[in-house]
Coordinates of C-alpha atoms in Angstrom, one line a residue:
X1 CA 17.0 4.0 -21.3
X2 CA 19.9 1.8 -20.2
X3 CA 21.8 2.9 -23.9
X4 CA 21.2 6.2 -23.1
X5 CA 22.4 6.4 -19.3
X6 CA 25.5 4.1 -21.2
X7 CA 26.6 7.1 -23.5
X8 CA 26.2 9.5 -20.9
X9 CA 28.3 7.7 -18.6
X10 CA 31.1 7.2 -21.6
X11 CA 30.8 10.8 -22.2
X12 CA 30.9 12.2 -19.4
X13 CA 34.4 9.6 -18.7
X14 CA 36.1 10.8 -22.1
X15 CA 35.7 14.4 -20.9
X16 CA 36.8 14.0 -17.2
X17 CA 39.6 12.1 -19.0
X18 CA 39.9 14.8 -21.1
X19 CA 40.2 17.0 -18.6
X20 CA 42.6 15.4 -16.3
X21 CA 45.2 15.1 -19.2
X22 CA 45.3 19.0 -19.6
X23 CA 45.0 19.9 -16.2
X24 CA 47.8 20.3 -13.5
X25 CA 45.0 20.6 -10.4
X26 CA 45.7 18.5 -7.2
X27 CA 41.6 17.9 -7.5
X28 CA 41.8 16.0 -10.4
X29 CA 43.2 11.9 -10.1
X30 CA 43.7 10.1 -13.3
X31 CA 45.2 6.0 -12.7
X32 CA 44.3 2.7 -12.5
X33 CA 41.2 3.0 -14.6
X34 CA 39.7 5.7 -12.7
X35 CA 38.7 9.4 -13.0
X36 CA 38.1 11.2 -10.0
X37 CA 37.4 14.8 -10.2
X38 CA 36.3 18.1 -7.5
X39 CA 37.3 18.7 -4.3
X40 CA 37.4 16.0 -1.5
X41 CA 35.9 13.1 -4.1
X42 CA 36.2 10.2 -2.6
X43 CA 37.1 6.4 -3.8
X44 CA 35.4 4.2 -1.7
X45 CA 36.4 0.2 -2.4
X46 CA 36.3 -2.6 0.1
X47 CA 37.1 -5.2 -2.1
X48 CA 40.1 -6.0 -4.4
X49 CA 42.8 -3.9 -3.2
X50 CA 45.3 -3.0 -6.5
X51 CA 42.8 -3.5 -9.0
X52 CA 41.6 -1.6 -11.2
X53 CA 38.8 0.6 -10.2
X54 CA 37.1 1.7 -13.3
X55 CA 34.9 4.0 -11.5
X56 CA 34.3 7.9 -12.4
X57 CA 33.6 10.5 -9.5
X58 CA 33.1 13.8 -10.4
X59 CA 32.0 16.8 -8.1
X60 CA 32.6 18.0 -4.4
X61 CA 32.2 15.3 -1.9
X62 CA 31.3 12.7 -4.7
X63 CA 31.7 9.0 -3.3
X64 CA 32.4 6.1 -5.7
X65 CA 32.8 2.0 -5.8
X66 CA 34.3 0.0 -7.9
X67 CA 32.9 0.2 -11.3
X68 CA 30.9 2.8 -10.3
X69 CA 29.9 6.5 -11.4
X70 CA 29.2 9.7 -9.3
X71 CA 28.2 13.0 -10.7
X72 CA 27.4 15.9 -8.5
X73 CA 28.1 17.8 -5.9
X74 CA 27.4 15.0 -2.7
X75 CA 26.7 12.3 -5.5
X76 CA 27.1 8.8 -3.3
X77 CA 27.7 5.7 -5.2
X78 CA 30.2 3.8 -2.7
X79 CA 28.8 0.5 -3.7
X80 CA 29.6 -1.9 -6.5
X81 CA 28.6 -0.6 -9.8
X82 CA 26.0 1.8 -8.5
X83 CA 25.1 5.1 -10.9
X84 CA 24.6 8.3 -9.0
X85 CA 23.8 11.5 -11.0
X86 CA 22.7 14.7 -9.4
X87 CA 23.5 16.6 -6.2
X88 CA 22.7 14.5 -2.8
X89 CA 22.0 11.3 -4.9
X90 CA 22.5 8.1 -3.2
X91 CA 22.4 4.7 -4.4
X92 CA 23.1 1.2 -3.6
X93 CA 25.1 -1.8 -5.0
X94 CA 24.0 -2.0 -8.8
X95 CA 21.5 1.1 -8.2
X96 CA 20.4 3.8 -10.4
X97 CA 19.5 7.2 -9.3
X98 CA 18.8 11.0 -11.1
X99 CA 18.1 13.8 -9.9
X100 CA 18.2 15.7 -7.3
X101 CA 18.5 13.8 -4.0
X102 CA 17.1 10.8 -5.7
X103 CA 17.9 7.6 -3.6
X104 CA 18.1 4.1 -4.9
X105 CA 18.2 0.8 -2.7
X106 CA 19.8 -2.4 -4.1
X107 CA 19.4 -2.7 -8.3
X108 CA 16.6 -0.3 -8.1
X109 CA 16.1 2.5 -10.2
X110 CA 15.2 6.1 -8.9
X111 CA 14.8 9.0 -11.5
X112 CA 13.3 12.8 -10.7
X113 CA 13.9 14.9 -8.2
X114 CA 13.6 13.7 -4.4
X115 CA 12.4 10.4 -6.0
X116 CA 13.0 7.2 -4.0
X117 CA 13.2 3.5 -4.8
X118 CA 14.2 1.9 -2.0
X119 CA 12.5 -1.7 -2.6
X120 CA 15.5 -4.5 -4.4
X121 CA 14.9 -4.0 -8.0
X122 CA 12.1 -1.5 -7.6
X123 CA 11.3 1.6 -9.7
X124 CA 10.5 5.4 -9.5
X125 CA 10.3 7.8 -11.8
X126 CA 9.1 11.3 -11.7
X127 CA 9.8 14.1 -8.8
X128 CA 8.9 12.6 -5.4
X129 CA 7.9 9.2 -6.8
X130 CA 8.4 6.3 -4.3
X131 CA 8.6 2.7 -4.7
X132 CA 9.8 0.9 -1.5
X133 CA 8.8 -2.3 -1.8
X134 CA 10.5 -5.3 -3.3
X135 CA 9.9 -5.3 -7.1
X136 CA 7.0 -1.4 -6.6
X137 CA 7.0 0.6 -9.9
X138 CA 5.9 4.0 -9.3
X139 CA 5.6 6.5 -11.8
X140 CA 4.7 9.8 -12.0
X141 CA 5.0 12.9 -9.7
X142 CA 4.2 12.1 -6.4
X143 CA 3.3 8.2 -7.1
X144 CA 3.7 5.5 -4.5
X145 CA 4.0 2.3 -4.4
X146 CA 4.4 0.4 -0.9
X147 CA 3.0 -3.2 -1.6
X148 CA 5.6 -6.1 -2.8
X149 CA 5.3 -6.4 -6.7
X150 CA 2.6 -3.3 -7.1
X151 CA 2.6 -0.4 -9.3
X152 CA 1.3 3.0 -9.7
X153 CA 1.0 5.2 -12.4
X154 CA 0.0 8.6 -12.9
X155 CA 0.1 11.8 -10.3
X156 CA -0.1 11.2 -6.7
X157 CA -1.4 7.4 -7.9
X158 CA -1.1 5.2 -4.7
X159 CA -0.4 1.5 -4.5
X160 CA -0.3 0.0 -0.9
X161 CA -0.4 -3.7 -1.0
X162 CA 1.0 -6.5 -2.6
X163 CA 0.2 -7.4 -6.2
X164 CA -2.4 -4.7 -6.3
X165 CA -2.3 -1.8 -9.3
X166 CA -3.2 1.8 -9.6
X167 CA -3.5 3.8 -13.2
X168 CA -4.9 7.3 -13.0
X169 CA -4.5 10.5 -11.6
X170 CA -5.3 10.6 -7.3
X171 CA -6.1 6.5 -8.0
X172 CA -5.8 4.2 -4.6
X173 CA -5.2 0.7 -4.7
X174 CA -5.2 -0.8 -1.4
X175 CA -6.7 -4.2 -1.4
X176 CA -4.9 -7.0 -2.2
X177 CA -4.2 -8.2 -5.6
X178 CA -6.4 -5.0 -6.2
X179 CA -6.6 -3.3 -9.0
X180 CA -7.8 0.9 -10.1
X181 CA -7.8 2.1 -13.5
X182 CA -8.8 5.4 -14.3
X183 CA -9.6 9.3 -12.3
X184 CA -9.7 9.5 -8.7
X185 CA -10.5 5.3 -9.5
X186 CA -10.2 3.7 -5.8
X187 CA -10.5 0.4 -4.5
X188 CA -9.8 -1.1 -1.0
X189 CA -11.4 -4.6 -0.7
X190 CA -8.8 -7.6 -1.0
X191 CA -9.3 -9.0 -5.0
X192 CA -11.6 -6.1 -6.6
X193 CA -11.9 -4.0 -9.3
X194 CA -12.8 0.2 -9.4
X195 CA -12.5 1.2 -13.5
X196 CA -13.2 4.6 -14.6
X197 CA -13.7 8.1 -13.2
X198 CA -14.4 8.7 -9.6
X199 CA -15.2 4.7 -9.0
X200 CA -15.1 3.2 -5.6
X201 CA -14.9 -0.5 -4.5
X202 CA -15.1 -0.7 -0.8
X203 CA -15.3 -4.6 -0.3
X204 CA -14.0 -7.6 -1.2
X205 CA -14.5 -9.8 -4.3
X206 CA -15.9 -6.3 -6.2
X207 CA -16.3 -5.3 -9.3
X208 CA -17.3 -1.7 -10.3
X209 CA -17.1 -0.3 -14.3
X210 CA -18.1 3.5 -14.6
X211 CA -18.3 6.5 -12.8
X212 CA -20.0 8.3 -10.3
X213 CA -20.1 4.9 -8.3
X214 CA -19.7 3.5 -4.9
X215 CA -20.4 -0.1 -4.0
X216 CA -20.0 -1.1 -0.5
X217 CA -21.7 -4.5 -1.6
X218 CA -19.2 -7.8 -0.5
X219 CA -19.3 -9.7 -4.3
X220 CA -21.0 -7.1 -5.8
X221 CA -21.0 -6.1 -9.4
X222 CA -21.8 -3.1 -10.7
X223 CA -21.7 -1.2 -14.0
X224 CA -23.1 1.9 -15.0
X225 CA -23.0 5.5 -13.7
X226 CA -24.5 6.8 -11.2
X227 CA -25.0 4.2 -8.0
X228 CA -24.8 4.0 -4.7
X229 CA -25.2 0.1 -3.3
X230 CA -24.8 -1.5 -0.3
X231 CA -26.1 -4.8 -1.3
X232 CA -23.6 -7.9 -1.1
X233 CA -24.0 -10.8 -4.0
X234 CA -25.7 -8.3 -6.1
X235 CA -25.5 -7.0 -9.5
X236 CA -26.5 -3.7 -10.4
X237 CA -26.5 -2.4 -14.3
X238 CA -27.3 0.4 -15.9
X239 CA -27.2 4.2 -15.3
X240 CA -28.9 5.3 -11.9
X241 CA -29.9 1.5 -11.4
X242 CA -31.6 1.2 -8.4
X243 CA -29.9 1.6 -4.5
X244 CA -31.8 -1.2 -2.3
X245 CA -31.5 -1.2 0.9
X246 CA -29.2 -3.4 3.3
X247 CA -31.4 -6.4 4.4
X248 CA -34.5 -5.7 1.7
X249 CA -33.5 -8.4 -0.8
X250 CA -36.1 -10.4 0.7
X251 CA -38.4 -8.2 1.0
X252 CA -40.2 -8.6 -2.1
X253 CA -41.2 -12.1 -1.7
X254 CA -43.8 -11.3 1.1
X255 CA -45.8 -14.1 2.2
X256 CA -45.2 -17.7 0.6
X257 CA -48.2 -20.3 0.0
X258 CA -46.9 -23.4 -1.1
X259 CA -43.5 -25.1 -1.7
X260 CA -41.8 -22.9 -4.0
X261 CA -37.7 -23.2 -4.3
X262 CA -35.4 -20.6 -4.5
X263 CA -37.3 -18.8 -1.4
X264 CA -34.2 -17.2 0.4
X265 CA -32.8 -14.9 -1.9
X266 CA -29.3 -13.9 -1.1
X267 CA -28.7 -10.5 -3.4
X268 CA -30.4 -8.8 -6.2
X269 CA -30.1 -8.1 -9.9
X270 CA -31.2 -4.4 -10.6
X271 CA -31.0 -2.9 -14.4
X272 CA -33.0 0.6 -13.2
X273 CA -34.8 2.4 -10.6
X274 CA -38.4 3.6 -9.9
X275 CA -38.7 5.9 -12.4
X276 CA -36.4 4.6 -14.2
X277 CA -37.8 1.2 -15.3
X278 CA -36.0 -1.4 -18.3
X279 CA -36.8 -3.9 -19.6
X280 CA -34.7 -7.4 -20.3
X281 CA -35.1 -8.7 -23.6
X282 CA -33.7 -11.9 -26.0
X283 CA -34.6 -13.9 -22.8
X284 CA -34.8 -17.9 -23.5
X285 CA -37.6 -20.0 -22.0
X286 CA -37.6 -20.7 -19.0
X287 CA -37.8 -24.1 -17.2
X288 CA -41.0 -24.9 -15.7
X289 CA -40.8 -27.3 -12.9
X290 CA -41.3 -27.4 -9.0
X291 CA -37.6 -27.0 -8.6
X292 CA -37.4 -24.5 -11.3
X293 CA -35.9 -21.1 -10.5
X294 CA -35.3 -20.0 -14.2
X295 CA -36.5 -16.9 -15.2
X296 CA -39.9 -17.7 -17.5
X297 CA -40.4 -14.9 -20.6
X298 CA -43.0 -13.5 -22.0
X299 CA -44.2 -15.6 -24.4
X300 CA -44.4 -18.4 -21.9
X301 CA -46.7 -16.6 -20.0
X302 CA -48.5 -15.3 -23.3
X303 CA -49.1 -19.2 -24.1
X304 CA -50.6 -19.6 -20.4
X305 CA -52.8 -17.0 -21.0
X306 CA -54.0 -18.9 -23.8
X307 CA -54.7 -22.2 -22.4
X308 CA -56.5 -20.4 -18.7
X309 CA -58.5 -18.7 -21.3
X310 CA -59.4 -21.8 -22.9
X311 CA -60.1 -23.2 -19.5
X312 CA -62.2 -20.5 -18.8
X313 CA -64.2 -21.2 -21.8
X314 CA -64.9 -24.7 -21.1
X315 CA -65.8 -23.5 -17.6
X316 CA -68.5 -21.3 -19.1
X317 CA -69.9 -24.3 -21.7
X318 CA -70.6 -26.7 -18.3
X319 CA -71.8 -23.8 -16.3
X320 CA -74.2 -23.0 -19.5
X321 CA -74.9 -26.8 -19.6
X322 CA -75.3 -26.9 -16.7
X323 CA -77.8 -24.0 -16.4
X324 CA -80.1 -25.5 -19.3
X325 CA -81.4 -28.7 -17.3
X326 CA -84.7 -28.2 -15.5
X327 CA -85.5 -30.5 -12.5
X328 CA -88.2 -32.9 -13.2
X329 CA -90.5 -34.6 -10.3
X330 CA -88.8 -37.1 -7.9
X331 CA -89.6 -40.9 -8.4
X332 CA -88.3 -42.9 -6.3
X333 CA -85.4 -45.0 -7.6
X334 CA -85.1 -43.4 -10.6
X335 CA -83.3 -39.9 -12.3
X336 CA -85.5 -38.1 -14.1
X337 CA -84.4 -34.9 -16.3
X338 CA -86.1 -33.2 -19.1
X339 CA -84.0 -30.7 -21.6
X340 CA -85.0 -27.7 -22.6
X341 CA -84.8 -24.0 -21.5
X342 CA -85.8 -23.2 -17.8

């Protein structure tokens, strides 16, 4: 880019210079390093009376610097080394701006028509792009970029707090260190993530991967399509996974006999819906202890079927035993029994 605006520059110098040498008009100024062509062009240096200018202004009310370049009719580049190319463009010291009214603020970069990057060494590209915070990218028609060090990219993308990121056409990034990827992709809580089409992340510490989702859910995860939550420290996966309620995530543990840890439960894992039932499989035995909350699979509960069935076996032998005794008469200080059926 910067080799390219380089030989545009040096050509467009050569032919003013060009120009100037076969032209007798009182609108044309050739010395001291300096080309300054179109009515009322203006050369405007503050510093180093004398010297040589080195600066190129060409068009009607053009304004130049030292070591500076202005094409266009209005084309303001008074500072230091500023580049200004395209009617009403304005820039600052060390500034690059193209296109039609396209204003750039201290070593920024502004390219596109009406596009502004008013931020130090921020960057806009694309018609009515605007970065205008230290270090913003925005690019792409209509992109903005507001937050210190954030970027935007794609068509009216927005980007409106520090460090945060948005990639997509119609994305929002407003959280900070936020970040949305992908269609209509949106995400406001501080530190979250919204990736894919039509996602939204409304809370802090979020993660959503998808589309069709919103999670309102404070350190909530969810991926899938599909899912409306409200649930905080929850994870939801799957297409359609289940919505559950604010404040049910206790309600399935109902009444509690005995001293069982793990009792409060602060979110929910969901991986379906009613109707909509999975199951989880490749699940590794789980600890069984009184402290235990470990998830037990099926075969543990396979090989306590086994051994209850075994109990109720033996249970069944003593009752049978049990059964087969027939009471003999009483004599005092003694136990008398005689076997045999009853």
């Amino acid at each position: 880019f910067y080799l390219s605006l380089t030989a545009v520059v040096v050509l467009t110098a050569h032919s003013a210079m060009a120009q100037a040498q076969q032209s007798n008009s009182s609108n044309i100024d050739v010395s001291n390093g300096h080309v300054y062509i179109g009515e009322v062009s203006q050369k405007v240096t503050g510093l180093n009376r004398g010297t040589e200018d080195k600066a190129v202004a060409i068009g009607k009310g053009s304004k130049v610097g030292e070591s500076a370049v202005a094409v266009g009719y209005e084309a303001d580049a008074h500072l230091e080394g500023a580049t200004a190319v395209g009617r009403g463009t304005k820039t600052q010291a060390y500034a690059v701006a193209m296109g039609y009214q396209a204003n750039a603020g201290v070593q920024a970069v502004s390219i596109g028509n009406k596009s502004n990057a008013q931020g130090k060494f921020a960057v806009a590209v694309g018609d009515e792009a605007n970065a205008t915070a230290k270090f913003a990218s925005a690019l792409g028609q209509g992109a903005t970029a507001s937050g210190n060090y954030s970027n935007a990219f794609g068509y009216k993308s927005k980007s409106i707090n520090e460090l945060s990121t948005a990639i997509g056409w119609d994305s929002h990034a407003a959280g900070l260190r936020s970040q949305a990827i992908g269609p209509q992709a949106k995400v406001y809580g501080d530190r979250s993530l919204s990736i894919g089409n039509d996602v939204q992340t409304h809370k802090e510490r979020s993660f959503s991967i998808g589309s069709s989702i919103v999670n309102k859910g404070t350190k909530t995860t969810v991926i899938g399509n599909n899912i409306n939550v409200e649930v905080d420290n929850s994870v939801f996966l799957g297409d359609s996974s289940a919505y559950v309620e604010k404040g049910e995530t206790t309600g399935g543990i109902g009444k509690v006999n005995g001293n069982y840890a793990g009792v409060d439960a602060k979110g929910v894992v969901s991986v379906g819906s009613k109707g909509n039932e999975r199951r989880i499989q490749n699940v590794a035995a789980g600890l069984l202890s009184h402290q235990s909350t470990d998830a037990v699979n099926g075969s543990q509960l396979h090989a306590t079927n086994q051994r209850l069935e075994e109990v109720n076996k033996d249970a069944k032998a003593g009752i049978a035993a049990a059964m087969a005794f027939k009471d003999v008469p009483f004599v005092p200080g003694k136990w008398s029994y005689a076997a045999g059926a009853a």
